[in-house]
Tab-separated table of C-alpha atoms in Angstrom:
chain	number	residue	atom	x	y	z
A	1	MET	CA	123.701	123.287	184.500
A	2	GLY	CA	120.560	122.619	185.160
A	3	PHE	CA	117.941	120.362	182.314
A	4	TYR	CA	115.297	122.819	181.963
A	5	PHE	CA	111.725	122.231	181.790
A	6	GLY	CA	108.604	124.147	182.694
A	7	GLY	CA	110.208	127.741	182.457
A	8	ALA	CA	111.946	126.633	185.645
A	9	ARG	CA	115.339	125.562	185.930
A	10	ALA	CA	115.836	122.537	188.066
A	11	GLY	CA	119.251	122.647	188.950
A	12	SER	CA	118.826	126.670	190.361
A	13	SER	CA	118.138	125.501	193.720
A	14	SER	CA	118.769	122.229	195.117
A	15	ALA	CA	117.865	122.240	198.074
A	16	THR	CA	114.215	123.862	196.922
A	17	ARG	CA	114.133	121.146	194.500
A	18	THR	CA	115.214	118.875	196.384
A	19	GLN	CA	112.150	119.125	199.307
A	20	PHE	CA	109.950	119.209	196.299
A	21	VAL	CA	110.751	116.053	195.120
A	22	LEU	CA	111.084	113.887	197.848
A	23	THR	CA	107.117	115.484	199.001
A	24	HIS	CA	106.397	113.919	195.518
A	25	LEU	CA	108.106	110.676	195.804
A	26	LYS	CA	106.129	110.195	199.261
A	27	HIS	CA	103.195	111.483	197.244
A	28	ILE	CA	103.749	109.056	194.280
A	29	SER	CA	104.734	106.017	196.451
A	30	HIS	CA	100.957	106.546	197.669
A	31	ARG	CA	99.252	106.862	194.779
A	32	GLN	CA	102.319	103.584	193.777
A	33	HIS	CA	101.733	105.792	190.179
A	34	LEU	CA	105.551	105.849	190.062
A	35	SER	CA	104.722	101.809	190.071
A	36	ARG	CA	102.632	101.628	187.681
A	37	ALA	CA	104.681	103.933	185.059
A	38	ALA	CA	107.438	101.672	185.254
A	39	HIS	CA	105.277	99.109	184.319
A	40	THR	CA	104.268	100.772	180.916
A	41	GLY	CA	107.970	100.683	180.505
A	42	THR	CA	108.513	103.078	177.285
A	43	MET	CA	105.864	105.588	175.175
A	44	GLN	CA	106.111	106.472	171.591
A	45	LEU	CA	104.472	108.647	169.597
A	46	GLU	CA	102.409	109.004	167.010
A	47	GLY	CA	102.274	110.934	163.486
A	48	SER	CA	106.495	111.184	163.038
A	49	ASN	CA	109.335	109.610	163.164
A	50	SER	CA	109.092	106.578	166.288
A	51	TRP	CA	111.539	107.439	169.405
A	52	HIS	CA	110.753	105.901	172.662
A	53	VAL	CA	111.820	108.082	176.241
A	54	PRO	CA	111.373	105.505	179.298
A	55	ALA	CA	107.874	106.360	181.895
A	56	VAL	CA	110.122	106.421	185.107
A	57	LEU	CA	112.185	109.018	183.294
A	58	LEU	CA	109.630	111.374	182.045
A	59	ALA	CA	108.041	110.189	185.209
A	60	LEU	CA	110.860	112.155	187.668
A	61	VAL	CA	110.614	114.973	185.409
A	62	GLY	CA	107.212	115.115	185.871
A	63	LEU	CA	108.563	115.939	189.476
A	64	LEU	CA	109.990	118.899	189.000
A	65	VAL	CA	107.369	121.492	187.512
A	66	PRO	CA	104.071	120.507	189.983
A	67	SER	CA	101.413	120.284	187.912
A	68	SER	CA	98.782	122.630	190.021
A	69	SER	CA	102.180	125.687	188.829
A	70	PHE	CA	100.682	128.056	186.242
A	71	GLN	CA	103.134	129.692	183.752
A	72	HIS	CA	103.245	130.401	180.360
A	73	HIS	CA	105.065	127.095	177.465
A	74	ARG	CA	106.283	127.773	175.376
A	75	TYR	CA	105.960	124.747	172.479
A	76	GLU	CA	109.379	122.768	174.111
A	77	ASP	CA	107.002	122.877	177.665
A	78	MET	CA	104.097	122.625	176.621
A	79	VAL	CA	105.100	119.419	174.873
A	80	ARG	CA	106.614	117.959	177.444
A	81	ALA	CA	102.801	119.423	180.259
A	82	LEU	CA	101.165	117.148	177.406
A	83	PHE	CA	103.909	113.724	178.467
A	84	THR	CA	103.800	114.351	182.069
A	85	VAL	CA	100.530	113.705	182.295
A	86	GLN	CA	100.388	110.952	179.205
A	87	ASN	CA	102.933	109.417	181.863
A	88	GLU	CA	101.150	109.905	184.978
A	89	CYS	CA	97.910	108.450	183.961
A	90	PRO	CA	99.449	106.203	180.531
A	91	TYR	CA	96.166	103.933	181.101
A	92	ILE	CA	93.030	106.585	180.032
A	93	THR	CA	95.628	108.779	177.603
A	94	ARG	CA	97.349	108.835	174.413
A	95	ILE	CA	99.077	111.384	172.136
A	96	TYR	CA	99.466	112.004	168.640
A	97	SER	CA	99.649	114.482	165.780
A	98	ILE	CA	97.637	116.167	163.465
A	99	GLY	CA	100.366	117.556	161.755
A	100	ARG	CA	102.801	119.795	160.892
A	101	SER	CA	102.924	123.370	161.439
A	102	VAL	CA	104.374	125.770	158.868
A	103	GLU	CA	108.315	126.052	160.091
A	104	GLY	CA	107.160	122.287	161.115
A	105	ARG	CA	106.361	122.199	164.862
A	106	HIS	CA	103.811	119.513	165.973
A	107	LEU	CA	100.198	119.936	165.777
A	108	TYR	CA	99.663	117.218	169.538
A	109	VAL	CA	96.212	116.362	170.506
A	110	LEU	CA	96.080	114.622	173.593
A	111	GLU	CA	93.075	111.648	174.072
A	112	ILE	CA	91.976	110.821	176.841
A	113	SER	CA	90.184	108.425	177.122
A	114	ASP	CA	89.374	104.931	178.901
A	115	ASN	CA	90.572	102.899	176.042
A	116	PRO	CA	92.750	105.311	174.109
A	117	GLY	CA	93.078	105.046	170.516
A	118	ILE	CA	89.864	103.292	169.733
A	119	HIS	CA	86.595	104.279	169.046
A	120	GLU	CA	83.611	101.790	171.013
A	121	ALA	CA	80.674	102.329	169.776
A	122	LEU	CA	77.711	104.454	171.188
A	123	GLU	CA	80.730	106.802	173.146
A	124	PRO	CA	80.858	109.534	171.433
A	125	GLU	CA	83.880	112.001	170.417
A	126	PHE	CA	84.280	116.105	171.816
A	127	LYS	CA	87.375	118.269	171.140
A	128	TYR	CA	88.777	120.978	172.805
A	129	VAL	CA	90.497	123.314	170.356
A	130	GLY	CA	92.967	126.016	171.650
A	131	ASN	CA	95.660	128.699	170.160
A	132	MET	CA	93.843	129.115	166.692
A	133	HIS	CA	94.487	132.484	166.859
A	134	GLY	CA	98.722	132.446	167.625
A	135	ASN	CA	98.575	135.784	170.451
A	136	GLU	CA	95.316	134.543	171.956
A	137	VAL	CA	96.732	132.572	174.806
A	138	LEU	CA	94.304	131.445	177.223
A	139	GLY	CA	92.574	128.725	176.051
A	140	ARG	CA	96.458	127.329	175.526
A	141	GLU	CA	96.836	127.181	179.074
A	142	LEU	CA	92.948	126.594	180.617
A	143	LEU	CA	93.172	122.763	178.041
A	144	ILE	CA	96.875	122.197	179.355
A	145	LYS	CA	95.879	122.926	182.546
A	146	LEU	CA	92.010	121.212	182.264
A	147	SER	CA	94.224	117.891	181.004
A	148	GLN	CA	96.464	117.500	184.113
A	149	PHE	CA	92.805	118.320	186.051
A	150	LEU	CA	91.345	115.161	184.326
A	151	CYS	CA	93.958	113.044	184.687
A	152	GLU	CA	94.710	114.275	188.759
A	153	GLU	CA	91.056	113.828	189.802
A	154	TYR	CA	90.288	110.421	188.112
A	155	ARG	CA	93.488	109.091	189.567
A	156	ALA	CA	91.940	110.724	192.601
A	157	ARG	CA	88.573	108.154	191.812
A	158	ASN	CA	86.183	111.738	191.893
A	159	PRO	CA	82.665	110.085	190.359
A	160	ARG	CA	82.469	112.523	187.719
A	161	ILE	CA	85.589	112.979	186.211
A	162	VAL	CA	85.917	109.083	186.236
A	163	ARG	CA	82.013	108.798	184.331
A	164	LEU	CA	82.995	110.733	181.775
A	165	ILE	CA	86.389	109.472	181.303
A	166	HIS	CA	84.732	105.644	180.593
A	167	ASP	CA	82.260	106.902	178.452
A	168	THR	CA	83.815	109.589	176.657
A	169	ARG	CA	86.952	109.795	173.643
A	170	ILE	CA	88.212	113.468	174.319
A	171	HIS	CA	90.786	115.343	172.346
A	172	ILE	CA	92.073	118.366	173.227
A	173	LEU	CA	93.932	120.397	171.101
A	174	PRO	CA	95.926	122.828	173.065
A	175	SER	CA	97.705	124.759	170.417
A	176	MET	CA	96.300	125.133	166.208
A	177	ASN	CA	98.571	127.823	166.304
A	178	PRO	CA	102.303	127.466	167.844
A	179	ASP	CA	104.179	129.052	165.157
A	180	GLY	CA	101.981	132.574	165.826
A	181	TYR	CA	102.598	131.921	169.675
A	182	GLU	CA	105.861	131.632	169.112
A	183	VAL	CA	106.095	134.459	167.816
A	184	ALA	CA	103.378	136.833	170.436
A	185	ALA	CA	105.736	134.969	173.063
A	186	ARG	CA	109.141	136.674	171.130
A	187	GLN	CA	107.025	139.981	172.844
A	188	GLY	CA	105.632	138.997	176.165
A	189	PRO	CA	102.596	139.447	177.313
A	190	GLU	CA	102.982	143.739	178.668
A	191	PHE	CA	104.363	144.310	174.681
A	192	ASN	CA	102.359	142.356	172.632
A	193	GLY	CA	100.530	143.669	170.128
A	194	TYR	CA	96.899	143.393	168.879
A	195	LEU	CA	97.853	141.734	165.897
A	196	VAL	CA	101.329	140.788	166.380
A	197	GLY	CA	101.467	136.724	165.692
A	198	ARG	CA	97.807	136.526	165.251
A	199	GLY	CA	98.221	134.357	161.990
A	200	ASN	CA	100.385	132.417	160.927
A	201	ALA	CA	104.072	132.110	160.473
A	202	ARG	CA	102.796	133.505	156.158
A	203	GLU	CA	100.460	135.776	158.314
A	204	ILE	CA	97.494	133.425	157.451
A	205	ASP	CA	94.975	134.200	160.502
A	206	LEU	CA	93.345	130.632	159.901
A	207	ASN	CA	90.321	131.553	161.221
A	208	ARG	CA	89.873	132.651	157.902
A	209	ASN	CA	91.052	130.111	155.478
A	210	PHE	CA	89.013	127.448	155.691
A	211	PRO	CA	87.193	126.420	152.605
A	212	ASP	CA	83.683	128.795	151.690
A	213	LEU	CA	80.962	125.956	152.482
A	214	ASN	CA	78.365	129.164	153.428
A	215	ALA	CA	77.855	130.654	150.036
A	216	TYR	CA	77.205	126.685	148.792
A	217	MET	CA	74.336	126.332	151.629
A	218	TYR	CA	72.892	129.808	150.772
A	219	TYR	CA	72.033	128.472	147.177
A	220	TYR	CA	71.447	125.165	148.583
A	221	GLU	CA	68.359	126.346	150.808
A	222	LYS	CA	67.566	127.560	147.774
A	223	THR	CA	67.804	124.997	144.693
A	224	ASN	CA	66.477	121.827	147.292
A	225	GLY	CA	70.258	120.644	147.805
A	226	PRO	CA	71.760	118.581	150.921
A	227	ASN	CA	71.555	119.668	154.471
A	228	HIS	CA	74.814	118.071	155.946
A	229	HIS	CA	78.407	117.030	155.339
A	230	LEU	CA	78.633	119.531	151.645
A	231	PRO	CA	81.666	118.402	149.728
A	232	LEU	CA	84.655	120.936	149.490
A	233	PRO	CA	85.683	122.692	146.212
A	234	ASP	CA	87.890	121.359	143.624
A	235	ASN	CA	92.150	121.822	145.023
A	236	TRP	CA	90.700	122.677	148.209
A	237	GLU	CA	93.886	120.945	149.771
A	238	HIS	CA	96.294	123.743	147.898
A	239	GLN	CA	94.195	126.957	149.201
A	240	VAL	CA	94.072	126.515	152.799
A	241	GLU	CA	97.834	126.614	155.662
A	242	PRO	CA	99.145	123.489	156.419
A	243	GLU	CA	97.527	124.239	160.012
A	244	THR	CA	94.602	124.086	158.189
A	245	LEU	CA	94.764	120.803	156.006
A	246	ALA	CA	95.433	118.845	159.467
A	247	VAL	CA	92.758	120.179	161.192
A	248	ILE	CA	89.834	119.496	158.244
A	249	LYS	CA	91.577	115.922	157.978
A	250	TRP	CA	91.764	115.359	161.620
A	251	MET	CA	87.772	115.942	160.945
A	252	GLN	CA	87.173	113.761	158.565
A	253	ASN	CA	89.483	110.331	160.700
A	254	TYR	CA	87.156	111.517	163.932
A	255	ASN	CA	83.677	111.627	163.939
A	256	PHE	CA	84.157	114.542	166.711
A	257	VAL	CA	80.363	114.668	167.492
A	258	LEU	CA	80.489	118.192	169.649
A	259	SER	CA	83.699	120.350	170.114
A	260	ALA	CA	84.539	124.341	170.732
A	261	ASN	CA	87.578	126.440	169.839
A	262	LEU	CA	89.167	128.338	172.610
A	263	HIS	CA	90.142	132.600	172.034
A	264	GLY	CA	90.420	136.026	173.076
A	265	GLY	CA	90.026	139.339	173.178
A	266	ALA	CA	86.317	139.328	174.786
A	267	VAL	CA	84.833	137.559	176.850
A	268	VAL	CA	81.132	135.880	175.337
A	269	ALA	CA	80.794	132.548	174.327
A	270	ASN	CA	79.541	132.646	170.179
A	271	TYR	CA	77.823	129.941	168.337
A	272	PRO	CA	76.924	129.773	164.355
A	273	PHE	CA	76.357	130.798	161.690
A	274	ASP	CA	79.380	133.535	161.765
A	275	LYS	CA	79.183	134.371	158.787
A	276	SER	CA	76.089	136.490	157.453
A	277	LYS	CA	73.430	136.186	154.331
A	278	ASP	CA	72.304	139.031	154.230
A	279	PRO	CA	74.613	142.299	153.497
A	280	ARG	CA	74.529	145.220	156.426
A	281	ILE	CA	71.737	147.145	157.665
A	282	ARG	CA	72.475	150.328	159.526
A	283	GLY	CA	76.739	149.346	159.557
A	284	ARG	CA	75.943	146.189	160.606
A	285	THR	CA	75.073	142.780	159.593
A	286	THR	CA	72.186	140.454	159.967
A	287	TYR	CA	71.786	137.319	162.746
A	288	ALA	CA	72.334	134.397	160.737
A	289	ALA	CA	70.776	131.262	162.610
A	290	THR	CA	71.352	127.714	162.062
A	291	PRO	CA	68.730	124.878	161.488
A	292	ASP	CA	69.655	124.042	165.425
A	293	ASP	CA	69.268	127.556	166.449
A	294	LYS	CA	67.987	126.976	169.689
A	295	LEU	CA	70.132	123.480	170.566
A	296	PHE	CA	73.098	125.517	169.580
A	297	LYS	CA	71.984	129.103	172.173
A	298	GLU	CA	71.866	126.316	175.017
A	299	LEU	CA	75.166	125.361	174.244
A	300	ALA	CA	76.292	129.175	174.263
A	301	ARG	CA	74.322	129.270	177.747
A	302	THR	CA	75.803	126.289	179.492
A	303	TYR	CA	79.336	127.002	179.420
A	304	SER	CA	78.060	131.447	180.351
A	305	TYR	CA	76.500	129.914	183.098
A	306	ALA	CA	78.608	127.721	184.413
A	307	HIS	CA	81.458	130.293	183.883
A	308	SER	CA	82.005	133.000	186.953
A	309	TRP	CA	81.063	136.514	185.410
A	310	MET	CA	80.444	135.583	181.557
A	311	HIS	CA	76.848	135.752	181.588
A	312	HIS	CA	76.872	139.116	183.238
A	313	GLY	CA	76.944	140.161	180.027
A	314	TRP	CA	79.399	143.502	180.568
A	315	ASN	CA	82.823	142.444	179.941
A	316	CYS	CA	85.523	143.762	177.893
A	317	GLY	CA	83.642	147.506	177.212
A	318	ASP	CA	80.337	144.909	175.396
A	319	PHE	CA	77.737	144.395	175.763
A	320	PHE	CA	76.062	140.698	175.108
A	321	THR	CA	73.101	138.866	176.355
A	322	GLU	CA	73.104	135.770	178.895
A	323	GLY	CA	77.086	136.186	177.717
A	324	ILE	CA	76.511	134.831	174.234
A	325	THR	CA	76.336	135.970	170.556
A	326	ASN	CA	75.064	135.180	167.191
A	327	GLY	CA	78.374	135.556	164.914
A	328	ALA	CA	76.214	137.163	162.134
A	329	SER	CA	75.071	139.582	164.357
A	330	TRP	CA	77.782	140.066	166.732
A	331	TYR	CA	80.164	141.173	163.194
A	332	SER	CA	80.374	139.132	160.238
A	333	LEU	CA	83.228	136.458	159.213
A	334	SER	CA	83.935	134.095	156.010
A	335	LYS	CA	85.717	130.618	156.698
A	336	GLY	CA	85.398	130.392	159.977
A	337	MET	CA	86.174	126.987	160.619
A	338	GLN	CA	82.677	126.509	163.653
A	339	ASP	CA	80.455	126.920	160.104
A	340	PHE	CA	83.295	125.081	158.601
A	341	ASN	CA	82.781	122.069	161.651
A	342	TYR	CA	78.513	122.755	161.048
A	343	LEU	CA	78.588	122.054	157.170
A	344	HIS	CA	81.078	120.009	156.831
A	345	THR	CA	80.864	117.240	159.375
A	346	ASN	CA	78.076	115.821	161.861
A	347	CYS	CA	79.922	117.987	164.766
A	348	PHE	CA	77.998	121.261	166.372
A	349	GLU	CA	80.904	123.833	167.192
A	350	ILE	CA	81.317	126.867	169.234
A	351	THR	CA	83.337	129.579	169.600
A	352	LEU	CA	84.497	130.759	173.287
A	353	GLU	CA	85.925	134.143	173.533
A	354	LEU	CA	87.544	134.305	177.168
A	355	SER	CA	89.391	136.952	177.874
A	356	CYS	CA	89.542	140.953	177.559
A	357	ASP	CA	93.167	140.330	177.711
A	358	LYS	CA	95.027	138.427	174.525
A	359	PHE	CA	98.297	137.542	176.382
A	360	PRO	CA	97.247	137.807	179.881
A	361	PRO	CA	99.758	137.899	182.811
A	362	ALA	CA	101.403	134.409	183.860
A	363	SER	CA	99.490	135.923	187.717
A	364	ALA	CA	96.888	136.080	185.619
A	365	LEU	CA	96.325	132.378	185.251
A	366	ARG	CA	95.076	130.864	188.410
A	367	LYS	CA	92.168	133.526	188.285
A	368	GLU	CA	90.925	132.199	185.408
A	369	TRP	CA	90.843	128.975	185.254
A	370	LEU	CA	88.940	128.483	188.852
A	371	ALA	CA	86.677	130.686	186.651
A	372	ASN	CA	86.406	128.232	183.678
A	373	ARG	CA	87.119	125.565	184.476
A	374	GLU	CA	83.268	124.164	185.790
A	375	ALA	CA	82.520	125.532	182.571
A	376	LEU	CA	84.740	123.413	180.619
A	377	VAL	CA	83.317	120.606	182.602
A	378	SER	CA	79.580	121.364	182.187
A	379	TYR	CA	80.101	122.274	178.355
A	380	LEU	CA	82.200	118.850	177.603
A	381	GLU	CA	79.609	116.524	179.183
A	382	GLN	CA	76.995	118.194	175.981
A	383	VAL	CA	77.728	115.783	173.851
A	384	HIS	CA	75.811	112.643	175.784
A	385	HIS	CA	72.161	114.862	175.454
A	386	GLY	CA	70.035	114.530	173.188
A	387	ILE	CA	69.968	110.800	171.120
A	388	LYS	CA	72.317	107.926	170.371
A	389	GLY	CA	71.952	104.406	168.366
A	390	MET	CA	73.465	102.100	165.927
A	391	VAL	CA	71.309	102.139	162.302
A	392	TYR	CA	71.641	98.160	161.827
A	393	ASP	CA	70.033	95.410	158.645
A	394	GLU	CA	67.392	93.631	158.373
A	395	ASN	CA	70.828	91.074	159.170
A	396	ASN	CA	72.214	92.591	161.949
A	397	ASN	CA	74.880	94.403	160.134
A	398	PRO	CA	75.682	97.433	161.030
A	399	ILE	CA	75.226	100.556	158.424
A	400	SER	CA	77.813	103.535	157.893
A	401	ASN	CA	76.151	106.409	156.326
A	402	ALA	CA	72.973	106.303	156.898
A	403	GLU	CA	71.085	109.996	157.417
A	404	ILE	CA	69.325	110.768	160.486
A	405	SER	CA	66.717	113.667	159.874
A	406	VAL	CA	64.350	115.050	162.690
A	407	VAL	CA	60.709	116.310	161.555
A	408	GLY	CA	61.688	120.670	162.465
A	409	ILE	CA	65.299	120.319	161.681
A	410	ASN	CA	66.812	120.789	157.950
A	411	HIS	CA	70.123	119.618	159.197
A	412	ASP	CA	70.847	115.949	158.731
A	413	VAL	CA	73.954	113.754	160.635
A	414	THR	CA	75.485	110.442	159.471
A	415	SER	CA	75.855	107.539	161.360
A	416	GLY	CA	79.954	106.151	161.687
A	417	VAL	CA	81.492	103.311	159.670
A	418	ASP	CA	80.697	101.357	162.854
A	419	GLY	CA	76.889	102.615	162.403
A	420	ASP	CA	76.777	104.356	165.458
A	421	TYR	CA	74.993	108.073	166.021
A	422	PHE	CA	74.628	110.734	168.152
A	423	ARG	CA	72.170	112.796	167.205
A	424	LEU	CA	72.355	116.847	170.134
A	425	LEU	CA	68.602	117.587	170.075
A	426	LEU	CA	66.870	119.610	173.363
A	427	SER	CA	64.459	118.452	175.376
A	428	GLY	CA	61.157	117.491	173.581
A	429	THR	CA	59.451	115.255	171.931
A	430	HIS	CA	60.956	114.628	168.708
A	431	THR	CA	60.161	112.632	164.939
A	432	VAL	CA	62.965	111.215	164.233
A	433	THR	CA	63.591	109.133	160.139
A	434	ALA	CA	67.291	107.032	159.161
A	435	SER	CA	67.341	106.420	155.849
A	436	ALA	CA	69.939	104.422	154.087
A	437	TYR	CA	71.171	104.237	149.714
A	438	GLY	CA	68.975	100.686	149.093
A	439	TYR	CA	66.453	100.102	152.119
A	440	LEU	CA	63.551	101.464	153.335
A	441	PRO	CA	63.973	104.219	155.956
A	442	PHE	CA	61.997	103.902	158.824
A	443	THR	CA	60.545	106.604	161.090
A	444	SER	CA	60.261	107.132	165.005
A	445	THR	CA	59.005	109.086	167.493
A	446	ILE	CA	60.755	109.963	170.762
A	447	THR	CA	60.731	112.181	173.320
A	448	VAL	CA	64.023	113.218	174.855
A	449	GLY	CA	64.441	114.473	178.975
A	450	PRO	CA	67.181	116.226	179.729
A	451	ALA	CA	69.698	113.494	181.277
A	452	GLU	CA	72.076	111.771	178.978
A	453	ALA	CA	71.085	110.312	175.602
A	454	ILE	CA	68.055	108.172	174.447
A	455	GLN	CA	69.396	104.923	172.826
A	456	LEU	CA	67.366	104.760	169.309
A	457	ASP	CA	68.564	101.622	167.741
A	458	PHE	CA	67.246	101.864	164.552
A	459	TYR	CA	66.655	98.413	161.613
A	460	LEU	CA	66.671	99.191	158.308
A	461	LYS	CA	64.650	96.515	155.553
A	462	THR	CA	66.083	96.284	152.514
A	463	ALA	CA	63.872	98.449	149.045
A	464	PRO	CA	62.417	95.775	146.057
A	465	LYS	CA	64.428	95.995	143.600
A	466	PRO	CA	63.423	98.640	140.737
A	467	ASN	CA	61.663	97.381	138.331
A	468	PRO	CA	63.842	97.416	135.607
A	469	LYS	CA	59.959	97.276	132.318
A	470	VAL	CA	59.774	101.121	134.731
A	471	LYS	CA	61.534	103.799	132.595
A	472	PRO	CA	62.303	107.018	134.843
A	473	HIS	CA	60.708	109.957	135.509
A	474	ASN	CA	62.777	112.558	132.597
A	475	ASN	CA	62.010	115.563	135.281
A	476	LYS	CA	63.285	114.445	137.873
A	477	ARG	CA	67.141	116.785	139.664
A	478	ASN	CA	70.300	114.768	139.951
A	479	LEU	CA	70.876	116.504	143.378
A	480	SER	CA	74.473	114.376	143.673
A	481	SER	CA	76.039	116.536	142.280
A	482	PRO	CA	74.768	119.835	141.453
A	483	LYS	CA	75.697	123.067	139.855
A	484	LEU	CA	76.561	126.358	141.184
A	485	PRO	CA	76.395	129.650	139.520
A	486	SER	CA	79.439	130.348	138.198
A	487	LYS	CA	79.736	133.476	140.073
A	488	LEU	CA	80.446	131.334	143.212
A	489	GLY	CA	83.857	130.562	142.250
A	490	PRO	CA	86.433	129.312	145.017
A	491	ARG	CA	87.080	131.524	147.239
């Protein structure tokens, strides 16, 4: 009996398998990547009990399934596919787990970077998340294929891909809901129900499972409260599913700048807010704009127009102008992931609905990959727009958690632990202020172009200590721990 890899039995056709392996061995001798794999020796799986697999063995395993094949990947197949990519491009990849699902499956992330495992100052962090709804499978397959594509093109020295990997730290989570996927996959594409496998093993919709920060935001708008990094409600960790908890911790541990969440069931680029502020008007919810509404529209258009047909508007029986929509104006939802990204972290996320069929047949995957390939790369490149820089004190020490505010945009971002910040902006002239506790704020005006991000560093001077003889004003409001009205209890 042959080993089972990638959906095909390696022992099923000896002659075919032998010819396939010999062909790829010839290819390997050209590229010399087997010797590189042998040089690495072993790999360690992070986020679980440590175990090691000889890299040469994994290289040979990878030969049994051509990377250009298009097929659906069950959980074990997906894991093998990710480790094959890691083995073929060991110097630019790392696999880690952010946690486990209800049924104990790892939520594996493939990191692609010229220095995997390390955040480099001024290098932005980007993430793709797929398969949040277990029965919406195209995103899962596209992200596996994207991982293979980036590895192959890097080895082929494609200048665009080489530059992207050298300048970006890319994180790819192909499946946020591996348990739901297995439920849907057991039904098969032909018999899959619209909701079968959508939720996790407890049948919880993970895109309705994040803390509801929109309610806090609308309250803070009225009370001049914080406009970014909204605090989480008490006991929130016990109110979300394991998969949701893992992703929130992931967001908190990495200073992501840009993200996309891949779904299915429609073809449109959806941008925040997802939750409407106003009640329904004649059966429809109203548009809910973020302070970065123009920027989010441009991000959505970037994907839509790079996609083969999304921008045409008419798809799956619905029409969306330019192939984009505000989430709330389409239909309002609470506790969604893209709103949570914007309100709790520095990350800007949109939701990509990529196929009318939630579980398309394997025969459709090649067409879908070709339709999305350029869009996936183009959207990733948007992480390099706007401004970025360092925030220092007078002695050139980096300042973390400094606030970066832009005139006319009521949403700030903060600097990371290394003192670096990233602020996505549209082209134009912007007035930007950096401020931090204990320092005097500093303001600068800068013109941003359509090309790469402009670097703008800030050097903050220590604020003079207050005179102890001067009493503070009694009417100053403490906004560090704002109190919400009782009707906005935990949801």
